[in-house]
Coordinates of C-alpha atoms in Angstrom, one line a residue:
Chain A
X1 CA -33.1 -3.4 8.6
X2 CA -30.9 -2.2 5.8
X3 CA -27.6 -1.9 4.2
X4 CA -24.5 -1.5 6.4
X5 CA -24.6 2.3 6.1
X6 CA -28.3 2.3 7.0
X7 CA -27.7 0.1 10.0
X8 CA -24.9 2.4 11.3
X9 CA -27.0 5.5 10.9
X10 CA -30.1 3.8 12.4
X11 CA -28.1 3.2 15.6
X12 CA -27.1 6.8 15.7
X13 CA -30.5 8.1 15.0
X14 CA -32.2 5.8 17.4
X15 CA -34.7 4.7 14.8
X16 CA -34.6 2.8 11.5
X17 CA -33.4 5.1 8.7
X18 CA -33.2 4.6 5.0
X19 CA -31.3 5.9 2.0
X20 CA -32.4 9.3 0.9
X21 CA -33.2 10.6 4.4
X22 CA -31.3 13.6 5.6
X23 CA -30.2 13.4 9.2
X24 CA -28.4 15.7 11.6
X25 CA -26.4 13.4 13.9
X26 CA -23.8 13.5 16.7
X27 CA -20.4 12.6 15.3
X28 CA -17.9 10.6 17.4
X29 CA -14.7 12.1 16.2
X30 CA -13.8 15.1 14.1
X31 CA -10.4 14.9 12.3
X32 CA -8.4 17.5 10.5
X33 CA -4.7 18.0 9.5
X34 CA -2.1 20.7 8.9
X35 CA -3.5 21.3 5.4
X36 CA -7.1 21.6 6.4
X37 CA -7.1 22.9 9.9
X38 CA -6.3 26.6 9.1
X39 CA -9.6 27.0 7.1
X40 CA -11.5 25.2 9.9
X41 CA -10.0 27.7 12.4
X42 CA -11.2 30.5 10.2
X43 CA -14.7 29.1 10.1
X44 CA -14.7 28.5 13.8
X45 CA -13.6 32.1 14.5
X46 CA -16.2 33.5 12.2
X47 CA -19.0 31.5 13.9
X48 CA -17.9 32.9 17.2
X49 CA -19.2 30.1 19.4
X50 CA -17.3 27.8 21.8
X51 CA -16.1 24.3 21.1
X52 CA -18.8 21.7 21.8
X53 CA -16.6 18.9 23.1
X54 CA -12.8 19.1 22.7
X55 CA -12.6 15.3 23.3
X56 CA -14.2 14.8 19.9
X57 CA -11.4 16.8 18.2
X58 CA -8.3 15.2 16.8
X59 CA -5.7 17.1 14.8
X60 CA -2.8 15.7 12.9
X61 CA 0.2 17.3 11.3
X62 CA 1.2 15.0 8.5
X63 CA 0.8 16.6 5.1
X64 CA 3.9 18.7 5.2
X65 CA 5.6 17.9 8.5
X66 CA 8.1 19.0 9.7
X67 CA 7.3 22.2 7.8
X68 CA 9.4 22.3 4.5
X69 CA 9.0 26.1 4.1
X70 CA 8.1 29.3 5.8
X71 CA 4.5 29.4 4.8
X72 CA 3.8 25.9 6.0
X73 CA 5.7 26.7 9.3
X74 CA 3.6 29.8 9.8
X75 CA 0.4 27.8 9.2
X76 CA 1.4 25.1 11.6
X77 CA 2.3 27.6 14.3
X78 CA -1.2 29.1 14.0
X79 CA -2.6 25.6 14.4
X80 CA -0.4 24.9 17.5
X81 CA -1.4 28.2 19.0
X82 CA -5.0 27.4 18.4
X83 CA -4.7 24.0 20.1
X84 CA -3.0 25.6 23.1
X85 CA -5.7 28.3 23.3
X86 CA -8.5 25.8 23.1
X87 CA -6.9 23.1 25.3
X88 CA -7.0 20.6 22.4
X89 CA -4.7 17.8 23.5
X90 CA -5.5 15.0 20.9
X91 CA -2.7 16.2 18.6
X92 CA -0.5 13.8 16.5
X93 CA 2.4 14.3 14.3
X94 CA 4.1 10.9 13.9
X95 CA 2.3 9.5 10.9
X96 CA -0.3 9.7 8.2
X97 CA -3.5 10.9 9.9
X98 CA -5.6 7.9 8.8
X99 CA -3.1 5.3 10.0
X100 CA -2.7 7.1 13.3
X101 CA -6.5 7.4 13.8
X102 CA -6.7 3.6 13.6
X103 CA -3.7 3.0 15.8
X104 CA -4.9 5.4 18.5
X105 CA -8.2 3.7 18.7
X106 CA -10.5 6.4 17.3
X107 CA -11.9 4.1 14.7
X108 CA -14.3 1.5 16.0
X109 CA -17.2 -0.4 14.4
X110 CA -20.3 1.7 14.1
X111 CA -18.5 5.0 14.9
X112 CA -19.2 8.1 12.8
X113 CA -16.0 9.9 12.1
X114 CA -15.8 12.9 9.9
X115 CA -12.4 14.1 8.5
X116 CA -11.2 17.1 6.6
X117 CA -9.4 14.8 4.2
X118 CA -11.0 12.9 1.3
X119 CA -9.4 9.6 2.3
X120 CA -11.3 9.5 5.6
X121 CA -13.2 6.7 3.8
X122 CA -10.3 4.6 5.1
X123 CA -12.2 4.1 8.4
X124 CA -14.8 1.9 6.6
X125 CA -12.3 -0.9 6.7
X126 CA -13.1 -1.4 10.4
X127 CA -16.8 -1.1 10.1
X128 CA -16.9 2.6 11.0
X129 CA -18.6 5.3 8.9
X130 CA -15.8 7.6 7.7
X131 CA -16.2 10.3 5.1
X132 CA -14.3 13.3 3.9
X133 CA -15.5 16.9 4.4
X134 CA -14.3 20.4 3.8
X135 CA -12.7 22.4 6.5
X136 CA -15.6 24.7 7.1
X137 CA -17.8 21.7 8.0
X138 CA -15.1 20.6 10.5
X139 CA -15.2 24.1 12.1
X140 CA -18.9 23.8 12.3
X141 CA -18.7 20.3 13.9
X142 CA -16.2 21.7 16.5
X143 CA -19.0 24.1 17.5
X144 CA -22.0 21.8 17.2
X145 CA -20.7 18.3 17.6
X146 CA -23.0 17.4 14.7
X147 CA -23.0 17.0 11.0
X148 CA -25.8 16.6 8.4
X149 CA -25.8 13.5 6.2
X150 CA -27.9 12.3 3.4
X151 CA -28.1 8.6 4.0
X152 CA -26.7 7.2 0.7
X153 CA -27.8 4.4 -1.6
X154 CA -25.4 1.4 -1.5
X155 CA -23.6 -0.4 -4.2
X156 CA -22.5 -3.8 -3.0
X157 CA -19.3 -5.1 -4.4
X158 CA -19.3 -8.8 -3.9
X159 CA -15.7 -10.1 -4.2
X160 CA -15.2 -13.9 -4.4
X161 CA -12.3 -16.2 -5.0
X162 CA -8.6 -16.2 -4.2
X163 CA -6.2 -13.8 -5.8
X164 CA -3.3 -15.1 -7.9
X165 CA 0.2 -14.9 -6.3
X166 CA 1.5 -11.3 -6.8
X167 CA -2.0 -9.8 -6.8
X168 CA -2.9 -7.7 -3.8
X169 CA -5.9 -5.6 -2.6
X170 CA -4.3 -2.7 -4.5
X171 CA -4.6 -4.5 -7.8
X172 CA -8.2 -5.5 -7.0
X173 CA -9.1 -1.9 -6.2
X174 CA -7.4 -0.5 -9.3
X175 CA -9.4 -3.1 -11.3
X176 CA -12.6 -2.0 -9.6
X177 CA -11.8 1.7 -10.3
X178 CA -11.3 0.8 -14.0
X179 CA -14.6 -1.0 -14.1
X180 CA -16.7 1.6 -12.2
X181 CA -15.0 4.8 -13.3
X182 CA -14.1 7.9 -11.2
X183 CA -17.8 8.8 -10.7
X184 CA -19.1 5.2 -10.5
X185 CA -19.7 5.5 -6.8
X186 CA -20.5 9.2 -6.4
X187 CA -22.8 9.9 -3.4
X188 CA -23.0 6.1 -2.8
X189 CA -21.9 3.9 0.0
X190 CA -19.7 1.2 -1.4
X191 CA -20.1 -2.0 0.6
X192 CA -17.4 -4.5 0.1
X193 CA -18.2 -8.1 0.9
X194 CA -17.9 -11.7 -0.2
X195 CA -15.6 -14.6 0.7
X196 CA -12.5 -12.7 -0.6
X197 CA -13.2 -10.0 2.0
X198 CA -13.9 -12.6 4.8
X199 CA -10.3 -13.9 4.4
X200 CA -8.7 -10.5 3.8
X201 CA -6.5 -9.1 6.6
X202 CA -7.2 -5.6 7.8
X203 CA -4.2 -3.9 6.2
X204 CA -5.5 -5.1 2.9
X205 CA -9.1 -4.2 3.6
X206 CA -7.9 -0.7 4.4
X207 CA -6.7 -0.3 0.8
X208 CA -10.2 -0.9 -0.6
X209 CA -11.9 1.5 1.8
X210 CA -9.2 4.1 1.3
X211 CA -9.5 4.0 -2.5
X212 CA -13.3 4.0 -2.5
X213 CA -12.8 7.7 -2.5
X214 CA -11.3 7.4 -6.0
X215 CA -14.6 6.2 -7.4
X216 CA -16.4 9.1 -5.8
X217 CA -17.9 7.1 -2.9
X218 CA -19.2 8.8 0.2
X219 CA -17.9 5.8 2.2
X220 CA -16.4 2.4 1.6
X221 CA -17.6 0.0 4.2
X222 CA -16.7 -3.5 5.3
X223 CA -18.7 -5.1 8.1
X224 CA -16.7 -5.7 11.2
X225 CA -16.1 -9.4 11.9
X226 CA -13.7 -11.5 14.2
X227 CA -10.8 -10.3 12.0
X228 CA -11.7 -6.7 12.8
X229 CA -12.1 -7.3 16.5
X230 CA -8.8 -9.2 16.8
X231 CA -7.0 -6.4 14.9
X232 CA -8.5 -3.7 17.2
X233 CA -7.4 -5.6 20.3
X234 CA -3.8 -6.4 19.1
X235 CA -2.9 -3.4 16.9
X236 CA -4.8 -0.4 18.4
X237 CA -5.8 1.4 21.5
X238 CA -9.5 0.5 21.0
X239 CA -9.9 -1.9 23.8
X240 CA -13.7 -1.9 24.3
X241 CA -16.2 -4.4 23.1
X242 CA -17.8 -3.6 19.8
X243 CA -20.9 -4.7 18.0
X244 CA -20.4 -6.5 14.7
X245 CA -22.9 -4.5 12.7
X246 CA -24.1 -6.3 9.5
X247 CA -26.5 -5.5 6.7
X248 CA -29.9 -6.9 7.5
X249 CA -32.2 -7.6 4.5
X250 CA -30.4 -4.9 2.6
X251 CA -31.8 -3.2 -0.5
X252 CA -28.9 -2.5 -2.8
X253 CA -29.0 -0.1 -5.6
X254 CA -26.7 -2.4 -7.5
X255 CA -24.6 -5.5 -6.8
X256 CA -21.4 -5.9 -8.7
X257 CA -19.8 -9.4 -8.5
X258 CA -16.2 -9.8 -9.2
X259 CA -14.2 -13.0 -9.2
X260 CA -10.8 -11.8 -8.0
X261 CA -9.0 -14.9 -9.2
X262 CA -9.3 -13.5 -12.8
X263 CA -7.4 -10.3 -11.9
X264 CA -3.7 -9.9 -12.8
X265 CA -1.3 -7.2 -11.5
X266 CA -2.8 -3.8 -12.3
X267 CA -1.5 -0.3 -12.9
X268 CA -3.6 2.9 -12.9
X269 CA -2.0 4.9 -15.6
X270 CA -1.5 8.6 -15.8
X271 CA -3.5 10.8 -15.3
X272 CA -6.7 9.1 -13.8
X273 CA -7.2 6.4 -11.3
X274 CA -9.8 4.7 -13.6
X275 CA -7.2 4.5 -16.4
X276 CA -6.6 1.0 -15.2
X277 CA -4.6 -1.5 -17.3
X278 CA -3.1 -4.9 -16.7
X279 CA 0.5 -4.2 -15.7
X280 CA 1.9 -6.2 -18.7
X281 CA 0.3 -3.7 -21.1
X282 CA 2.7 -1.0 -19.8
X283 CA 5.6 -3.2 -18.8
X284 CA 9.0 -1.6 -19.7
X285 CA 7.9 2.0 -19.2
X286 CA 10.9 3.7 -17.6
X287 CA 10.4 5.3 -14.1
X288 CA 12.4 8.0 -12.5
X289 CA 11.0 7.6 -9.1
X290 CA 9.4 4.8 -7.1
X291 CA 7.5 6.1 -4.1
X292 CA 6.4 3.6 -1.4
X293 CA 4.2 5.5 1.1
X294 CA 0.9 7.0 2.0
X295 CA -2.3 6.1 3.7
X296 CA -2.9 3.5 1.0
X297 CA 0.1 1.3 1.1
X298 CA 2.9 2.0 3.6
X299 CA 2.0 -0.4 6.4
X300 CA 4.3 -2.9 7.9
X301 CA 3.1 -5.7 5.7
X302 CA 3.7 -3.5 2.6
X303 CA 7.3 -2.7 3.7
X304 CA 7.8 -6.4 4.3
X305 CA 6.8 -7.2 0.7
X306 CA 9.1 -4.5 -0.6
X307 CA 12.0 -5.6 1.6
X308 CA 11.4 -9.2 0.5
X309 CA 11.9 -8.2 -3.1
X310 CA 14.8 -5.8 -2.5
X311 CA 16.8 -7.9 0.0
X312 CA 20.4 -8.3 -1.0
X313 CA 19.8 -6.4 -4.3
X314 CA 20.4 -2.8 -5.4
X315 CA 17.8 -0.4 -6.8
X316 CA 18.3 0.8 -10.3
X317 CA 20.9 3.6 -10.4
X318 CA 18.7 6.0 -12.3
X319 CA 15.6 5.5 -10.2
X320 CA 15.0 7.3 -6.9
X321 CA 13.4 5.0 -4.5
X322 CA 11.7 6.6 -1.5
X323 CA 10.1 4.8 1.3
X324 CA 7.9 6.7 3.8
X325 CA 6.5 4.5 6.5
X326 CA 2.9 5.4 7.4
X327 CA 3.5 5.8 11.1
X328 CA 6.1 5.8 13.8
X329 CA 4.7 2.6 15.1
X330 CA 5.2 0.9 11.7
X331 CA 8.6 2.6 11.3
X332 CA 9.8 1.3 14.7
X333 CA 8.6 -2.2 14.0
X334 CA 10.4 -2.2 10.7
X335 CA 13.5 -0.9 12.4
X336 CA 13.4 -3.6 15.0
X337 CA 12.8 -6.4 12.5
X338 CA 15.6 -5.3 10.2
X339 CA 13.3 -4.2 7.2
X340 CA 14.6 -0.7 7.3
X341 CA 18.2 -1.9 7.1
X342 CA 17.4 -4.0 4.1
X343 CA 15.7 -1.1 2.3
X344 CA 18.6 1.2 3.1
X345 CA 21.2 -1.3 2.0
X346 CA 19.3 -1.7 -1.3
X347 CA 19.6 2.1 -1.9
X348 CA 16.2 3.3 -0.8
X349 CA 15.8 6.7 0.8
X350 CA 13.8 6.1 3.9
X351 CA 12.1 9.3 5.1
X352 CA 10.3 10.3 8.3
X353 CA 6.6 9.4 8.5
X354 CA 3.7 11.3 7.0
X355 CA 2.1 11.9 3.7
X356 CA 5.5 12.6 2.1
X357 CA 5.7 12.9 -1.7
X358 CA 2.0 12.3 -2.2
X359 CA 1.1 16.0 -2.2
X360 CA 3.9 17.4 -4.3
X361 CA 5.4 19.7 -1.7
X362 CA 8.3 17.8 -0.2
X363 CA 9.8 14.3 0.1
X364 CA 10.2 13.4 -3.6
X365 CA 8.8 16.2 -5.8
X366 CA 8.7 15.3 -9.6
X367 CA 10.5 17.4 -12.2
X368 CA 9.0 18.1 -15.6
X369 CA 9.2 15.0 -17.8
X370 CA 9.7 12.6 -14.9
X371 CA 7.5 9.5 -14.3
X372 CA 6.8 7.9 -11.0
X373 CA 5.4 4.5 -10.0
X374 CA 3.9 4.8 -6.6
X375 CA 1.8 3.0 -4.0
X376 CA -0.4 6.1 -3.7
X377 CA -4.1 6.3 -4.3
X378 CA -4.3 9.2 -6.7
X379 CA -2.4 10.1 -9.9
X380 CA -3.9 13.4 -11.0
X381 CA -1.9 15.8 -13.1
X382 CA 0.7 17.7 -11.1
X383 CA -0.1 16.0 -7.8
X384 CA 3.5 15.1 -7.0
X385 CA 5.1 18.3 -8.5
X386 CA 5.4 19.3 -12.1
X387 CA 2.2 19.2 -14.2
X388 CA 4.5 17.8 -16.9
X389 CA 5.3 14.7 -14.8
X390 CA 3.4 11.4 -14.8
X391 CA 2.2 9.2 -12.0
X392 CA 1.4 5.5 -12.2
X393 CA -0.2 3.6 -9.3
X394 CA 0.4 0.0 -8.3
X395 CA 0.9 -2.4 -5.5
X396 CA 4.0 -2.3 -3.2
X397 CA 5.2 -5.5 -4.9
X398 CA 5.0 -3.9 -8.3
X399 CA 6.7 -0.8 -6.9
X400 CA 9.6 -2.9 -5.6
X401 CA 10.0 -4.7 -8.9
X402 CA 10.2 -1.3 -10.7
X403 CA 12.7 -0.1 -8.1
X404 CA 15.1 -2.9 -9.2
X405 CA 14.7 -2.5 -13.0
X406 CA 14.0 1.2 -13.3
X407 CA 10.9 0.4 -15.4
X408 CA 7.4 -1.0 -14.9
X409 CA 8.0 -4.7 -14.2
X410 CA 5.8 -7.7 -13.4
X411 CA 6.5 -8.4 -9.8
X412 CA 5.6 -12.1 -9.9
X413 CA 9.1 -13.4 -10.8
X414 CA 10.5 -11.5 -7.8
X415 CA 8.2 -12.9 -5.2
X416 CA 9.6 -15.9 -3.5
Chain B
X1 CA -23.7 38.9 -18.4
X2 CA -20.4 37.1 -18.5
X3 CA -18.2 34.9 -20.5
X4 CA -18.2 31.1 -20.2
X5 CA -15.0 29.2 -19.3
X6 CA -15.5 25.6 -20.1
X7 CA -13.8 22.6 -18.5
X8 CA -14.2 18.8 -19.2
X9 CA -15.4 15.8 -17.3
X10 CA -14.1 14.8 -13.8
X11 CA -12.4 18.2 -13.2
X12 CA -10.4 17.3 -10.1
X13 CA -9.3 19.5 -7.2
X14 CA -5.6 19.2 -8.2
X15 CA -6.5 20.7 -11.6
X16 CA -8.6 23.4 -9.9
X17 CA -5.8 24.3 -7.5
X18 CA -2.7 22.1 -7.3
X19 CA -1.6 21.0 -3.8
X20 CA 1.6 23.0 -4.0
X21 CA -0.4 26.3 -3.9
X22 CA -2.5 25.3 -0.9
X23 CA -0.1 26.8 1.6
X24 CA -2.4 29.9 1.9
X25 CA -6.1 30.2 2.6
X26 CA -6.3 33.7 1.1
X27 CA -9.0 33.6 -1.6
X28 CA -7.2 36.2 -3.8
X29 CA -3.8 34.5 -3.5
X30 CA -5.4 31.1 -4.3
X31 CA -7.2 32.7 -7.3
X32 CA -3.9 33.6 -8.9
X33 CA -3.3 29.9 -9.6
X34 CA -6.8 28.6 -10.1
X35 CA -7.0 26.3 -13.1
X36 CA -3.4 26.9 -13.8
X37 CA -2.7 23.4 -15.1
X38 CA -5.6 23.2 -17.5
X39 CA -6.3 26.8 -18.4
X40 CA -3.3 29.0 -17.6
X41 CA -4.9 32.2 -18.9
X42 CA -8.0 31.9 -16.8
X43 CA -6.6 33.6 -13.6
X44 CA -5.4 36.7 -15.4
X45 CA -8.4 37.1 -17.7
X46 CA -11.5 36.1 -15.8
X47 CA -13.9 38.9 -15.0
X48 CA -16.7 39.3 -12.5
X49 CA -20.0 37.7 -13.9
X50 CA -18.0 35.2 -15.9
X51 CA -19.1 31.6 -15.3
X52 CA -17.2 28.4 -14.9
X53 CA -18.8 25.5 -16.8
X54 CA -17.8 21.9 -16.1
X55 CA -19.0 18.4 -17.0
X56 CA -19.8 15.4 -14.9
X57 CA -18.3 14.9 -11.4
X58 CA -16.9 18.5 -11.2
X59 CA -14.5 18.9 -8.2
X60 CA -13.7 15.3 -7.6
X61 CA -10.6 14.3 -5.6
X62 CA -9.4 15.9 -2.5
X63 CA -11.5 17.4 0.3
X64 CA -9.6 20.7 -0.1
X65 CA -11.8 23.6 0.4
X66 CA -9.1 25.7 -1.4
X67 CA -10.7 24.6 -4.6
X68 CA -14.1 26.3 -4.3
X69 CA -12.4 29.2 -2.4
X70 CA -10.0 29.7 -5.3
X71 CA -12.9 29.8 -7.8
X72 CA -14.8 32.2 -5.5
X73 CA -11.7 34.3 -5.1
X74 CA -11.4 34.5 -8.9
X75 CA -14.7 36.6 -8.9
X76 CA -16.5 34.1 -11.2
X77 CA -20.2 34.5 -10.6
X78 CA -20.9 30.7 -10.3
X79 CA -20.1 27.2 -11.4
X80 CA -22.5 25.4 -13.8
X81 CA -21.8 21.6 -14.1
X82 CA -23.6 18.5 -15.2
X83 CA -22.9 17.0 -11.7
X84 CA -20.7 17.6 -8.8
X85 CA -18.4 15.4 -6.6
X86 CA -19.8 15.0 -3.1
X87 CA -17.3 17.0 -1.1
X88 CA -17.0 19.8 -3.6
X89 CA -20.8 20.2 -3.6
X90 CA -20.9 20.6 0.2
X91 CA -17.8 22.8 0.3
X92 CA -19.2 25.2 -2.3
X93 CA -22.5 25.5 -0.6
X94 CA -20.8 26.0 2.8
X95 CA -18.5 28.7 1.7
X96 CA -21.1 30.5 -0.4
X97 CA -19.9 29.8 -3.9
X98 CA -23.1 29.6 -6.1
X99 CA -23.3 26.3 -8.0
X100 CA -25.8 25.1 -10.5
X101 CA -26.4 21.6 -11.6
X102 CA -27.6 21.6 -15.2
X103 CA -26.5 18.8 -17.6
X104 CA -28.2 20.6 -20.6
X105 CA -26.2 23.8 -20.0
X106 CA -23.0 21.9 -19.4
X107 CA -23.4 20.1 -22.6
X108 CA -24.4 23.0 -24.8
X109 CA -22.3 26.0 -23.6
X110 CA -19.0 26.4 -25.4
X111 CA -16.0 28.4 -24.4
X112 CA -16.5 32.2 -24.7
X113 CA -20.3 32.1 -25.0
X114 CA -22.0 35.0 -23.4
X115 CA -24.1 33.7 -20.5
X116 CA -26.5 35.3 -18.1
X117 CA -27.4 33.4 -14.9
X118 CA -30.3 34.2 -12.6
X119 CA -29.1 32.5 -9.3
X120 CA -32.5 32.9 -7.7
X121 CA -34.5 31.0 -10.3
X122 CA -31.7 28.8 -11.7
X123 CA -32.4 30.1 -15.2
X124 CA -29.4 30.2 -17.5
X125 CA -29.5 32.2 -20.7
X126 CA -27.0 31.6 -23.4
X127 CA -27.0 34.9 -25.3
X128 CA -24.6 33.5 -28.0
X129 CA -26.9 30.8 -29.3
X130 CA -30.2 31.9 -27.7
X131 CA -30.7 28.8 -25.7
X132 CA -32.2 28.8 -22.2
X133 CA -31.6 26.1 -19.6
X134 CA -33.1 25.4 -16.2
X135 CA -30.8 24.2 -13.4
X136 CA -32.1 21.7 -10.9
X137 CA -33.3 23.3 -7.7
X138 CA -31.3 22.7 -4.5
X139 CA -32.9 20.7 -1.7
X140 CA -34.8 23.0 0.6
X141 CA -32.5 22.7 3.6
X142 CA -29.4 23.2 1.4
X143 CA -31.2 26.4 0.1
X144 CA -31.3 27.6 3.7
X145 CA -27.4 27.5 3.8
X146 CA -27.1 28.9 0.3
X147 CA -29.5 31.8 1.1
X148 CA -27.6 32.6 4.3
X149 CA -24.4 32.9 2.2
X150 CA -22.8 29.8 3.6
X151 CA -22.9 27.6 6.7
X152 CA -20.8 30.0 8.8
X153 CA -23.3 32.9 8.3
X154 CA -26.2 30.6 8.9
X155 CA -24.7 29.5 12.3
X156 CA -24.0 33.1 13.3
X157 CA -27.8 33.6 13.5
X158 CA -29.3 30.2 14.0
X159 CA -28.9 27.0 16.0
X160 CA -27.7 24.1 14.0
X161 CA -31.0 22.3 14.7
X162 CA -32.8 24.9 12.6
X163 CA -31.3 23.4 9.5
X164 CA -33.7 20.5 9.9
X165 CA -36.7 22.5 10.9

């Protein structure tokens, strides 16, 4: 009996658990990437004990891959040497870690997955518990196979209604961030539900769980349903049968009801994710770069929306438009269907997969005084390069509209 | 006794140490750029026993452990904040950066105040204005990690199950 997060932890603990309890539980998968693995290796070496189960360990190179400079190259070589030494074979380097984790079937309903990346909350979209941790804890979990958790209180976000044309999960989530604030979900499990969620495809559910991080949440969960199970079967390597875990007589700390039909296209303005505004309030603001990528919004359906808007047109001559598909699987599908050709013909720079420009080290770094409109999840000062640059967050459709005009633009007239 | 360096609400990990500097894990290297976006003189002028004072939700954003490592590397004695973001809290405890949660101190201490902190008792004395604040005690099992100097040191001498004992 309990909220979704309590139900998930109760299954792991083998007894009914409730918010506030502190548990030490076996984790199913331990994820880290090129940026966070070096410190995990350091912790592992200092502990000086063997790996508990290497089949639980998954390592990705995505943050700055292929290495854009010597320091990154040296760090990655150390990571590779470590994997060879320890016989770790679950290594991926063809996409953003969170997308690849889903595609490779590590994310299944009820699984407990810890990741050395704050956006590990993404996994909640498939009914898994996913949360971000620091590297040291990843090194600890390599040795113990376990992690301690304080079972969180839950804020239920009940989303009802049908969105207006041109409004996507990204707009809904920016709206939610504006309403709750950057610490509105701190230490909490955010449980998304309601008839809007019931109808929402997985690539859009992922946006909500992914960005639950931006309101401080420990996890952002959506109960697995038939949509989830179909997606796992068709789009991922997870081919088992999985329980649809649901909340049972849940006690929520708070329930927030939002009618999504009232939401118009949103923008999270520089420099905080909760600085949310209706797009029309900032329409006309010039942008030097449009970046379509990241674990938030660079899936096939996102590229399809962008290509639909850019088809047969040319991006603004003074705006760099960069598209970084989230994974090789997505990239290949977009190549085969012709989306990549449309994007290139429109003047976009299509890069290899990975985190790209999101972390300010390669793939679209911003100069002082430049402004970007991006499909990312985070717009902190200096994140994409110069601390004197500005980052605005929006949906792929809004990003594509800005790519054409060189300024923040309502996407609705551009959507067929 | 040290000097207080004050920071605002929602200090995020990019402001503590921007991503472009996270290509090293060396605490002293990271410390050279800690807080560079928001307080460029901090890195050069901070002294041992100085304290970092933040508002609500200190350390929000990325899971990067580079953030508490950079603060620890800067030789600051501890962080005092009104509240902490979840991952930063765990990271700081795990790597042995002392952190105190004390909304009263966070609200009252101003830049440059002379502050004395007793980490064992959580008592914070502001010598500039004479005020004394009491930080919230850490949960008992978190204290076990903190007292060992971090989770790595704890595991060198204990089984992980002993955390819950």
